[in-house]
Amino acid sequence: MAVSAALLAAAGELTRRIHDGVVARGFEGVRPAHGFAFTRLAPDGATVTELAGHLRVTKQAASQLVEELVRRGYVERRPHPADARARLVVLTEAGWACTRAAEEAAADAVAEWADALGEGGVAELRDRLLRIAPGGPIRPVW
Amino acid sequence: MAVSAALLAAAGELTRRIHDGVVARGFEGVRPAHGFAFTRLAPDGATVTELAGHLRVTKQAASQLVEELVRRGYVERRPHPADARARLVVLTEAGWACTRAAEEAAADAVAEWADALGEGGVAELRDRLLRIAPGGPIRPVW
DNA sequence: CCTCAATGGTCAAGCTGCTTGACCATCGCG
DNA sequence: CGCGATGGTCAAGCAGCTTGACCATTGAGG
């Protein structure tokens, strides 16, 4: 099998495992697209337009996704401190809990990789992956 | 950045590049989901139910996807040699051409990785990825 | 100061891809 | 054979995204 196929297979596996892990930890009705959004919102929040750019969808779609996350209690809209047109979307405590659950699920998967590759092997894998995707995680899916 | 995030970032990048490459080679209206399907159909064809299992969707959804691919001329339905209920979905010449285009686009991306990691580095990357996703490419996206 | 094009955001309508539910034809075990 | 299991399609509904229109606010230039 080619490298490219292996990469896609591994990523698909990981995505599925993170999603399953998040669900198993009690967060229902949450989709991979929400994970994309959370990773963008996590540090300090973001505007709808920024989120749209991150997810590569229209700002209307991003706005709808935010609306859904607000309904589910994972994020809230706050007035933007520097621009009265904009609104800052930030994670609620539930949003942070869900993000932590995703990180735990990812860590579980990585722990299994360490069983197969060793800690050093995982570190080298990480190093190589970072060098071929230098732009950073444009869309850190789950 | 964590290994998991790096993996998802690299896979997202690769997916986008393959898709762009396929479009650039003149195959319009083709979506990543079609690529998933092609990799399953490529060797010897598959039934709709097998395809559905591969894509992790319902067989109705797979059937609709096949219908669309037939309309676009990428696949055709043939009677199944051993089961009169089933129909074997196989790639047409256009389907093979599209698959080759995807492989070329993937090879282009991998060539750039080789610039950054060296041939040996890519081989090691491949080896490690295969060991953490041993089940094979359940969903070799593009 | 104003003016006004650019920007952030939402509302509304429409489309596409997927799901559930029902159904028919064929298979293959007892 | 008889009949549950399996492969496939038709039909209806829904969820998520898009395009298009619109309003409020911004900020650079007269």
mmCIF file of C-alpha atoms (C1' of nucleotides) in Angstrom:
data_model
loop_
_atom_site.group_PDB
_atom_site.id
_atom_site.type_symbol
_atom_site.label_atom_id
_atom_site.label_comp_id
_atom_site.label_asym_id
_atom_site.label_seq_id
_atom_site.Cartn_x
_atom_site.Cartn_y
_atom_site.Cartn_z
ATOM 1 C CA MET A 1 0.000 0.000 0.000
ATOM 2 C CA ALA A 2 1.216 3.502 -0.803
ATOM 3 C CA VAL A 3 2.169 6.123 1.793
ATOM 4 C CA SER A 4 -0.712 8.312 0.786
ATOM 5 C CA ALA A 5 -3.238 5.517 1.291
ATOM 6 C CA ALA A 6 -1.676 4.608 4.609
ATOM 7 C CA LEU A 7 -1.909 8.199 5.776
ATOM 8 C CA LEU A 8 -5.546 8.469 4.814
ATOM 9 C CA ALA A 9 -6.335 5.115 6.391
ATOM 10 C CA ALA A 10 -4.657 6.072 9.658
ATOM 11 C CA ALA A 11 -6.373 9.446 9.730
ATOM 12 C CA GLY A 12 -9.757 7.858 9.038
ATOM 13 C CA GLU A 13 -9.189 5.367 11.840
ATOM 14 C CA LEU A 14 -8.150 8.123 14.234
ATOM 15 C CA THR A 15 -11.103 10.292 13.333
ATOM 16 C CA ARG A 16 -13.477 7.442 13.995
ATOM 17 C CA ARG A 17 -11.812 6.534 17.271
ATOM 18 C CA ILE A 18 -11.876 10.089 18.591
ATOM 19 C CA HIS A 19 -15.503 10.442 17.668
ATOM 20 C CA ASP A 20 -16.410 7.145 19.313
ATOM 21 C CA GLY A 21 -14.406 8.099 22.400
ATOM 22 C CA VAL A 22 -16.162 11.438 22.706
ATOM 23 C CA VAL A 23 -19.553 9.768 22.381
ATOM 24 C CA ALA A 24 -18.549 7.095 24.927
ATOM 25 C CA ARG A 25 -17.729 9.891 27.370
ATOM 26 C CA GLY A 26 -21.301 11.079 27.225
ATOM 27 C CA PHE A 27 -21.268 13.796 24.586
ATOM 28 C CA GLU A 28 -24.052 12.885 22.209
ATOM 29 C CA GLY A 29 -25.121 14.544 19.013
ATOM 30 C CA VAL A 30 -21.650 15.895 18.444
ATOM 31 C CA ARG A 31 -20.129 15.582 14.987
ATOM 32 C CA PRO A 32 -16.593 15.726 13.612
ATOM 33 C CA ALA A 33 -17.285 19.176 12.225
ATOM 34 C CA HIS A 34 -17.826 20.376 15.786
ATOM 35 C CA GLY A 35 -14.357 19.139 16.643
ATOM 36 C CA PHE A 36 -12.914 21.243 13.845
ATOM 37 C CA ALA A 37 -14.718 24.207 15.289
ATOM 38 C CA PHE A 38 -13.638 23.547 18.873
ATOM 39 C CA THR A 39 -9.962 23.485 17.969
ATOM 40 C CA ARG A 40 -10.338 26.917 16.444
ATOM 41 C CA LEU A 41 -12.383 28.317 19.306
ATOM 42 C CA ALA A 42 -10.351 26.720 22.078
ATOM 43 C CA PRO A 43 -7.674 29.296 22.805
ATOM 44 C CA ASP A 44 -9.531 32.573 22.970
ATOM 45 C CA GLY A 45 -12.662 32.230 20.880
ATOM 46 C CA ALA A 46 -13.176 33.450 17.346
ATOM 47 C CA THR A 47 -15.635 35.341 15.206
ATOM 48 C CA VAL A 48 -18.053 33.579 12.898
ATOM 49 C CA THR A 49 -16.107 34.755 9.864
ATOM 50 C CA GLU A 50 -12.820 33.423 11.269
ATOM 51 C CA LEU A 51 -14.497 30.123 12.012
ATOM 52 C CA ALA A 52 -15.873 29.964 8.481
ATOM 53 C CA GLY A 53 -12.386 30.452 7.091
ATOM 54 C CA HIS A 54 -11.008 27.722 9.330
ATOM 55 C CA LEU A 55 -13.682 25.232 8.318
ATOM 56 C CA ARG A 56 -13.622 26.302 4.665
ATOM 57 C CA VAL A 57 -17.363 26.862 4.540
ATOM 58 C CA THR A 58 -19.473 29.977 4.021
ATOM 59 C CA LYS A 59 -20.016 32.249 6.966
ATOM 60 C CA GLN A 60 -23.711 31.393 6.822
ATOM 61 C CA ALA A 61 -22.878 27.733 7.374
ATOM 62 C CA ALA A 62 -20.520 28.652 10.207
ATOM 63 C CA SER A 63 -23.223 30.818 11.724
ATOM 64 C CA GLN A 64 -25.685 27.925 11.652
ATOM 65 C CA LEU A 65 -23.122 25.608 13.233
ATOM 66 C CA VAL A 66 -22.530 28.150 15.999
ATOM 67 C CA GLU A 67 -26.262 28.441 16.532
ATOM 68 C CA GLU A 68 -26.477 24.683 16.965
ATOM 69 C CA LEU A 69 -23.545 24.643 19.396
ATOM 70 C CA VAL A 70 -25.197 27.436 21.390
ATOM 71 C CA ARG A 71 -28.399 25.400 21.585
ATOM 72 C CA ARG A 72 -26.432 22.413 22.836
ATOM 73 C CA GLY A 73 -24.660 24.571 25.387
ATOM 74 C CA TYR A 74 -21.108 24.135 24.093
ATOM 75 C CA VAL A 75 -20.420 27.729 23.120
ATOM 76 C CA GLU A 76 -21.800 31.204 23.721
ATOM 77 C CA ARG A 77 -21.767 34.429 21.776
ATOM 78 C CA ARG A 78 -20.248 37.424 23.519
ATOM 79 C CA PRO A 79 -20.007 40.968 22.252
ATOM 80 C CA HIS A 80 -16.685 41.555 20.545
ATOM 81 C CA PRO A 81 -14.495 43.820 22.658
ATOM 82 C CA ALA A 82 -13.166 45.837 19.735
ATOM 83 C CA ASP A 83 -15.815 45.695 17.010
ATOM 84 C CA ALA A 84 -19.514 46.246 17.586
ATOM 85 C CA ARG A 85 -20.406 44.434 14.354
ATOM 86 C CA ALA A 86 -18.631 41.240 15.362
ATOM 87 C CA ARG A 87 -19.471 38.716 18.063
ATOM 88 C CA LEU A 88 -16.882 36.600 19.816
ATOM 89 C CA VAL A 89 -17.823 32.921 19.987
ATOM 90 C CA VAL A 90 -16.238 31.236 23.014
ATOM 91 C CA LEU A 91 -16.422 27.767 24.557
ATOM 92 C CA THR A 92 -18.554 27.257 27.649
ATOM 93 C CA GLU A 93 -17.452 24.914 30.431
ATOM 94 C CA ALA A 94 -19.329 22.124 28.618
ATOM 95 C CA GLY A 95 -17.442 23.015 25.466
ATOM 96 C CA TRP A 96 -14.140 22.726 27.309
ATOM 97 C CA ALA A 97 -15.218 19.397 28.803
ATOM 98 C CA CYS A 98 -16.029 18.076 25.351
ATOM 99 C CA THR A 99 -12.685 19.281 24.032
ATOM 100 C CA ARG A 100 -10.899 17.531 26.884
ATOM 101 C CA ALA A 101 -12.847 14.346 26.122
ATOM 102 C CA ALA A 102 -11.651 14.502 22.522
ATOM 103 C CA GLU A 103 -8.071 14.985 23.672
ATOM 104 C CA GLU A 104 -8.379 12.014 26.005
ATOM 105 C CA ALA A 105 -9.749 9.836 23.228
ATOM 106 C CA ALA A 106 -6.906 10.932 20.959
ATOM 107 C CA ALA A 107 -4.400 10.172 23.725
ATOM 108 C CA ASP A 108 -5.856 6.672 24.070
ATOM 109 C CA ALA A 109 -5.275 6.024 20.392
ATOM 110 C CA VAL A 110 -1.763 7.426 20.532
ATOM 111 C CA ALA A 111 -0.997 5.203 23.532
ATOM 112 C CA GLU A 112 -1.745 2.194 21.353
ATOM 113 C CA TRP A 113 0.550 3.528 18.679
ATOM 114 C CA ALA A 114 3.268 3.715 21.303
ATOM 115 C CA ASP A 115 2.705 0.022 21.993
ATOM 116 C CA ALA A 116 3.390 -0.737 18.355
ATOM 117 C CA LEU A 117 6.094 1.818 17.582
ATOM 118 C CA GLY A 118 7.606 2.716 20.930
ATOM 119 C CA GLU A 119 7.669 6.228 22.341
ATOM 120 C CA GLY A 120 10.534 7.175 20.094
ATOM 121 C CA GLY A 121 8.751 5.840 17.046
ATOM 122 C CA VAL A 122 5.712 7.984 17.784
ATOM 123 C CA ALA A 123 7.926 11.012 18.290
ATOM 124 C CA GLU A 124 9.585 10.435 14.943
ATOM 125 C CA LEU A 125 6.218 9.936 13.292
ATOM 126 C CA ARG A 126 5.057 13.224 14.754
ATOM 127 C CA ASP A 127 8.212 14.951 13.597
ATOM 128 C CA ARG A 128 7.833 13.709 10.030
ATOM 129 C CA LEU A 129 4.155 14.542 9.848
ATOM 130 C CA LEU A 130 4.845 18.070 11.020
ATOM 131 C CA ARG A 131 7.444 18.485 8.317
ATOM 132 C CA ILE A 132 5.067 17.481 5.535
ATOM 133 C CA ALA A 133 2.173 19.584 6.828
ATOM 134 C CA PRO A 134 4.067 22.693 7.864
ATOM 135 C CA GLY A 135 1.081 24.986 7.514
ATOM 136 C CA GLY A 136 -0.252 23.589 10.735
ATOM 137 C CA PRO A 137 -3.579 21.917 11.336
ATOM 138 C CA ILE A 138 -5.801 23.818 8.984
ATOM 139 C CA ARG A 139 -8.607 21.454 9.749
ATOM 140 C CA PRO A 140 -7.776 19.318 12.790
ATOM 141 C CA VAL A 141 -10.745 17.089 12.222
ATOM 142 C CA TRP A 142 -12.252 14.529 14.404
ATOM 143 C CA MET B 1 1.310 20.181 18.310
ATOM 144 C CA ALA B 2 0.287 16.617 19.149
ATOM 145 C CA VAL B 3 0.837 13.618 16.870
ATOM 146 C CA SER B 4 -2.881 13.197 16.426
ATOM 147 C CA ALA B 5 -3.342 16.770 15.274
ATOM 148 C CA ALA B 6 -0.359 16.484 12.956
ATOM 149 C CA LEU B 7 -1.806 13.343 11.405
ATOM 150 C CA LEU B 8 -5.183 14.947 10.830
ATOM 151 C CA ALA B 9 -3.572 18.075 9.429
ATOM 152 C CA ALA B 10 -1.416 16.094 7.007
ATOM 153 C CA ALA B 11 -4.353 13.966 5.910
ATOM 154 C CA GLY B 12 -6.530 17.030 5.378
ATOM 155 C CA GLU B 13 -3.811 18.638 3.303
ATOM 156 C CA LEU B 14 -3.334 15.488 1.237
ATOM 157 C CA THR B 15 -7.059 15.075 0.684
ATOM 158 C CA ARG B 16 -7.331 18.616 -0.561
ATOM 159 C CA ARG B 17 -4.308 18.280 -2.825
ATOM 160 C CA ILE B 18 -5.510 15.060 -4.401
ATOM 161 C CA HIS B 19 -8.921 16.561 -5.025
ATOM 162 C CA ASP B 20 -7.428 19.692 -6.550
ATOM 163 C CA GLY B 21 -5.093 17.586 -8.672
ATOM 164 C CA VAL B 22 -7.928 15.456 -9.981
ATOM 165 C CA VAL B 23 -9.956 18.543 -10.865
ATOM 166 C CA ALA B 24 -6.916 20.130 -12.500
ATOM 167 C CA ARG B 25 -6.609 17.039 -14.709
ATOM 168 C CA GLY B 26 -10.074 17.697 -16.077
ATOM 169 C CA PHE B 27 -12.344 15.559 -13.939
ATOM 170 C CA GLU B 28 -15.060 17.915 -12.781
ATOM 171 C CA GLY B 29 -17.926 17.298 -10.439
ATOM 172 C CA VAL B 30 -16.029 14.559 -8.683
ATOM 173 C CA ARG B 31 -16.048 14.520 -4.877
ATOM 174 C CA PRO B 32 -13.831 12.893 -2.258
ATOM 175 C CA ALA B 33 -16.523 10.307 -1.590
ATOM 176 C CA HIS B 34 -16.116 9.131 -5.174
ATOM 177 C CA GLY B 35 -12.466 8.510 -4.476
ATOM 178 C CA PHE B 36 -13.370 6.288 -1.548
ATOM 179 C CA ALA B 37 -15.624 4.366 -3.869
ATOM 180 C CA PHE B 38 -13.054 4.075 -6.658
ATOM 181 C CA THR B 39 -10.446 2.521 -4.395
ATOM 182 C CA ARG B 40 -12.932 -0.164 -3.444
ATOM 183 C CA LEU B 41 -14.103 -0.753 -7.012
ATOM 184 C CA ALA B 42 -10.669 -0.592 -8.592
ATOM 185 C CA PRO B 43 -9.438 -4.185 -8.453
ATOM 186 C CA ASP B 44 -12.385 -6.221 -9.624
ATOM 187 C CA GLY B 45 -15.517 -4.251 -8.925
ATOM 188 C CA ALA B 46 -17.856 -4.662 -5.979
ATOM 189 C CA THR B 47 -21.530 -4.975 -5.179
ATOM 190 C CA VAL B 48 -23.535 -2.056 -3.853
ATOM 191 C CA THR B 49 -23.699 -3.656 -0.422
ATOM 192 C CA GLU B 50 -19.942 -4.157 -0.277
ATOM 193 C CA LEU B 51 -19.449 -0.568 -1.322
ATOM 194 C CA ALA B 52 -21.835 0.596 1.374
ATOM 195 C CA GLY B 53 -19.854 -1.304 3.983
ATOM 196 C CA HIS B 54 -16.617 0.211 2.730
ATOM 197 C CA LEU B 55 -17.977 3.741 2.837
ATOM 198 C CA ARG B 56 -19.859 3.176 6.093
ATOM 199 C CA VAL B 57 -23.116 4.441 4.687
ATOM 200 C CA THR B 58 -26.443 2.742 4.037
ATOM 201 C CA LYS B 59 -26.792 0.661 0.922
ATOM 202 C CA GLN B 60 -29.387 3.141 -0.312
ATOM 203 C CA ALA B 61 -26.823 5.919 -0.144
ATOM 204 C CA ALA B 62 -24.266 3.718 -1.898
ATOM 205 C CA SER B 63 -26.829 2.896 -4.557
ATOM 206 C CA GLN B 64 -27.487 6.575 -5.181
ATOM 207 C CA LEU B 65 -23.759 7.253 -5.408
ATOM 208 C CA VAL B 66 -23.376 4.447 -7.947
ATOM 209 C CA GLU B 67 -26.281 5.861 -9.918
ATOM 210 C CA GLU B 68 -24.533 9.221 -10.054
ATOM 211 C CA LEU B 69 -21.236 7.632 -11.126
ATOM 212 C CA VAL B 70 -23.073 5.729 -13.854
ATOM 213 C CA ARG B 71 -24.616 8.970 -15.081
ATOM 214 C CA ARG B 72 -21.177 10.565 -15.181
ATOM 215 C CA GLY B 73 -19.782 7.565 -17.018
ATOM 216 C CA TYR B 74 -17.240 6.459 -14.423
ATOM 217 C CA VAL B 75 -18.746 3.063 -13.598
ATOM 218 C CA GLU B 76 -21.230 0.599 -15.004
ATOM 219 C CA ARG B 77 -23.440 -2.065 -13.513
ATOM 220 C CA ARG B 78 -22.931 -5.582 -14.775
ATOM 221 C CA PRO B 79 -24.885 -8.675 -13.854
ATOM 222 C CA HIS B 80 -23.169 -10.523 -11.037
ATOM 223 C CA PRO B 81 -21.625 -13.778 -12.334
ATOM 224 C CA ALA B 82 -22.624 -15.836 -9.309
ATOM 225 C CA ASP B 83 -25.715 -14.187 -7.833
ATOM 226 C CA ALA B 84 -28.697 -13.080 -9.871
ATOM 227 C CA ARG B 85 -29.823 -10.723 -7.097
ATOM 228 C CA ALA B 86 -26.572 -8.812 -7.038
ATOM 229 C CA ARG B 87 -25.034 -6.497 -9.603
ATOM 230 C CA LEU B 88 -21.316 -5.999 -9.994
ATOM 231 C CA VAL B 89 -20.292 -2.364 -10.182
ATOM 232 C CA VAL B 90 -17.084 -1.937 -12.184
ATOM 233 C CA LEU B 91 -15.020 1.031 -13.345
ATOM 234 C CA THR B 92 -15.281 2.144 -16.965
ATOM 235 C CA GLU B 93 -12.254 3.386 -18.851
ATOM 236 C CA ALA B 94 -13.145 6.905 -17.675
ATOM 237 C CA GLY B 95 -13.273 5.588 -14.135
ATOM 238 C CA TRP B 96 -9.800 4.111 -14.495
ATOM 239 C CA ALA B 97 -8.527 7.369 -15.975
ATOM 240 C CA CYS B 98 -9.890 9.277 -13.001
ATOM 241 C CA THR B 99 -8.315 6.810 -10.594
ATOM 242 C CA ARG B 100 -4.971 7.196 -12.325
ATOM 243 C CA ALA B 101 -5.323 10.980 -12.098
ATOM 244 C CA ALA B 102 -5.844 10.662 -8.356
ATOM 245 C CA GLU B 103 -2.785 8.454 -8.040
ATOM 246 C CA GLU B 104 -0.736 10.957 -9.998
ATOM 247 C CA ALA B 105 -1.878 13.796 -7.766
ATOM 248 C CA ALA B 106 -1.038 11.729 -4.691
ATOM 249 C CA ALA B 107 2.381 10.927 -6.158
ATOM 250 C CA ASP B 108 3.017 14.636 -6.688
ATOM 251 C CA ALA B 109 2.340 15.311 -3.037
ATOM 252 C CA VAL B 110 4.506 12.398 -1.932
ATOM 253 C CA ALA B 111 7.320 13.663 -4.127
ATOM 254 C CA GLU B 112 7.316 16.890 -2.126
ATOM 255 C CA TRP B 113 7.449 14.897 1.073
ATOM 256 C CA ALA B 114 10.522 13.165 -0.273
ATOM 257 C CA ASP B 115 12.115 16.579 -0.755
ATOM 258 C CA ALA B 116 11.598 17.276 2.935
ATOM 259 C CA LEU B 117 12.210 13.855 4.425
ATOM 260 C CA GLY B 118 14.257 11.994 1.862
ATOM 261 C CA GLU B 119 13.204 8.759 0.224
ATOM 262 C CA GLY B 120 14.122 6.805 3.315
ATOM 263 C CA GLY B 121 12.170 9.120 5.537
ATOM 264 C CA VAL B 122 9.046 8.640 3.455
ATOM 265 C CA ALA B 123 9.535 4.873 3.542
ATOM 266 C CA GLU B 124 9.822 4.953 7.316
ATOM 267 C CA LEU B 125 6.760 7.157 7.551
ATOM 268 C CA ARG B 126 4.863 4.692 5.426
ATOM 269 C CA ASP B 127 6.048 1.792 7.542
ATOM 270 C CA ARG B 128 4.955 3.430 10.784
ATOM 271 C CA LEU B 129 1.588 4.476 9.419
ATOM 272 C CA LEU B 130 0.900 0.943 8.242
ATOM 273 C CA ARG B 131 1.698 -0.368 11.688
ATOM 274 C CA ILE B 132 -0.783 1.939 13.427
ATOM 275 C CA ALA B 133 -3.529 1.323 10.875
ATOM 276 C CA PRO B 134 -3.098 -2.401 10.322
ATOM 277 C CA GLY B 135 -6.685 -2.978 9.262
ATOM 278 C CA GLY B 136 -5.767 -1.432 5.940
ATOM 279 C CA PRO B 137 -7.375 1.553 4.293
ATOM 280 C CA ILE B 138 -10.935 1.207 5.403
ATOM 281 C CA ARG B 139 -11.706 4.530 3.880
ATOM 282 C CA PRO B 140 -8.864 5.721 1.634
ATOM 283 C CA VAL B 141 -10.364 9.138 1.282
ATOM 284 C CA TRP B 142 -9.463 11.865 -0.995
ATOM 285 C "C1'" DC C 1 -16.984 65.851 10.568
ATOM 286 C "C1'" DC C 2 -19.486 63.358 6.710
ATOM 287 C "C1'" DT C 3 -19.683 59.848 3.004
ATOM 288 C "C1'" DC C 4 -19.515 55.468 1.419
ATOM 289 C "C1'" DA C 5 -17.362 51.116 0.067
ATOM 290 C "C1'" DA C 6 -15.883 47.217 2.873
ATOM 291 C "C1'" DT C 7 -16.753 44.063 6.540
ATOM 292 C "C1'" DG C 8 -19.357 41.027 10.245
ATOM 293 C "C1'" DG C 9 -23.487 38.832 10.775
ATOM 294 C "C1'" DT C 10 -28.129 37.041 10.025
ATOM 295 C "C1'" DC C 11 -32.479 35.666 7.474
ATOM 296 C "C1'" DA C 12 -34.581 33.083 3.766
ATOM 297 C "C1'" DA C 13 -34.918 29.838 0.119
ATOM 298 C "C1'" DG C 14 -33.145 26.001 -2.347
ATOM 299 C "C1'" DC C 15 -30.287 21.893 -3.304
ATOM 300 C "C1'" DT C 16 -27.749 17.698 -2.299
ATOM 301 C "C1'" DG C 17 -26.544 13.651 0.116
ATOM 302 C "C1'" DC C 18 -27.791 10.906 3.586
ATOM 303 C "C1'" DT C 19 -31.258 8.355 6.470
ATOM 304 C "C1'" DT C 20 -35.350 5.543 7.578
ATOM 305 C "C1'" DG C 21 -39.064 2.595 5.902
ATOM 306 C "C1'" DA C 22 -41.194 -0.273 2.588
ATOM 307 C "C1'" DC C 23 -40.958 -3.353 -0.943
ATOM 308 C "C1'" DC C 24 -39.567 -7.053 -4.606
ATOM 309 C "C1'" DA C 25 -36.405 -10.725 -6.437
ATOM 310 C "C1'" DT C 26 -33.275 -14.199 -5.452
ATOM 311 C "C1'" DC C 27 -30.577 -17.243 -2.537
ATOM 312 C "C1'" DG C 28 -29.669 -21.262 0.166
ATOM 313 C "C1'" DC C 29 -30.446 -23.905 4.386
ATOM 314 C "C1'" DG C 30 -33.509 -27.261 6.568
ATOM 315 C "C1'" DC D 1 -39.917 -27.244 -1.538
ATOM 316 C "C1'" DG D 2 -40.702 -23.438 2.145
ATOM 317 C "C1'" DC D 3 -39.085 -19.558 4.136
ATOM 318 C "C1'" DG D 4 -35.937 -16.508 6.621
ATOM 319 C "C1'" DA D 5 -31.874 -14.010 4.978
ATOM 320 C "C1'" DT D 6 -29.747 -11.202 1.581
ATOM 321 C "C1'" DG D 7 -29.023 -7.754 -2.592
ATOM 322 C "C1'" DG D 8 -31.107 -3.998 -4.515
ATOM 323 C "C1'" DT D 9 -34.275 -0.201 -5.514
ATOM 324 C "C1'" DC D 10 -38.117 3.277 -4.755
ATOM 325 C "C1'" DA D 11 -39.996 6.933 -1.906
ATOM 326 C "C1'" DA D 12 -40.180 10.331 1.584
ATOM 327 C "C1'" DG D 13 -37.947 13.146 4.946
ATOM 328 C "C1'" DC D 14 -34.192 15.561 7.116
ATOM 329 C "C1'" DA D 15 -29.742 17.902 7.969
ATOM 330 C "C1'" DG D 16 -26.100 20.685 6.404
ATOM 331 C "C1'" DC D 17 -24.452 23.477 3.017
ATOM 332 C "C1'" DT D 18 -24.948 27.040 -0.694
ATOM 333 C "C1'" DT D 19 -26.448 31.363 -2.993
ATOM 334 C "C1'" DG D 20 -28.724 35.768 -2.579
ATOM 335 C "C1'" DA D 21 -30.466 39.594 -0.074
ATOM 336 C "C1'" DC D 22 -30.248 42.458 3.630
ATOM 337 C "C1'" DC D 23 -28.913 45.418 7.925
ATOM 338 C "C1'" DA D 24 -25.428 47.449 11.233
ATOM 339 C "C1'" DT D 25 -20.937 48.987 11.977
ATOM 340 C "C1'" DT D 26 -16.360 50.263 10.556
ATOM 341 C "C1'" DG D 27 -12.684 53.129 8.907
ATOM 342 C "C1'" DA D 28 -10.268 55.555 5.197
ATOM 343 C "C1'" DG D 29 -10.756 59.909 2.166
ATOM 344 C "C1'" DG D 30 -12.621 64.059 1.045
#
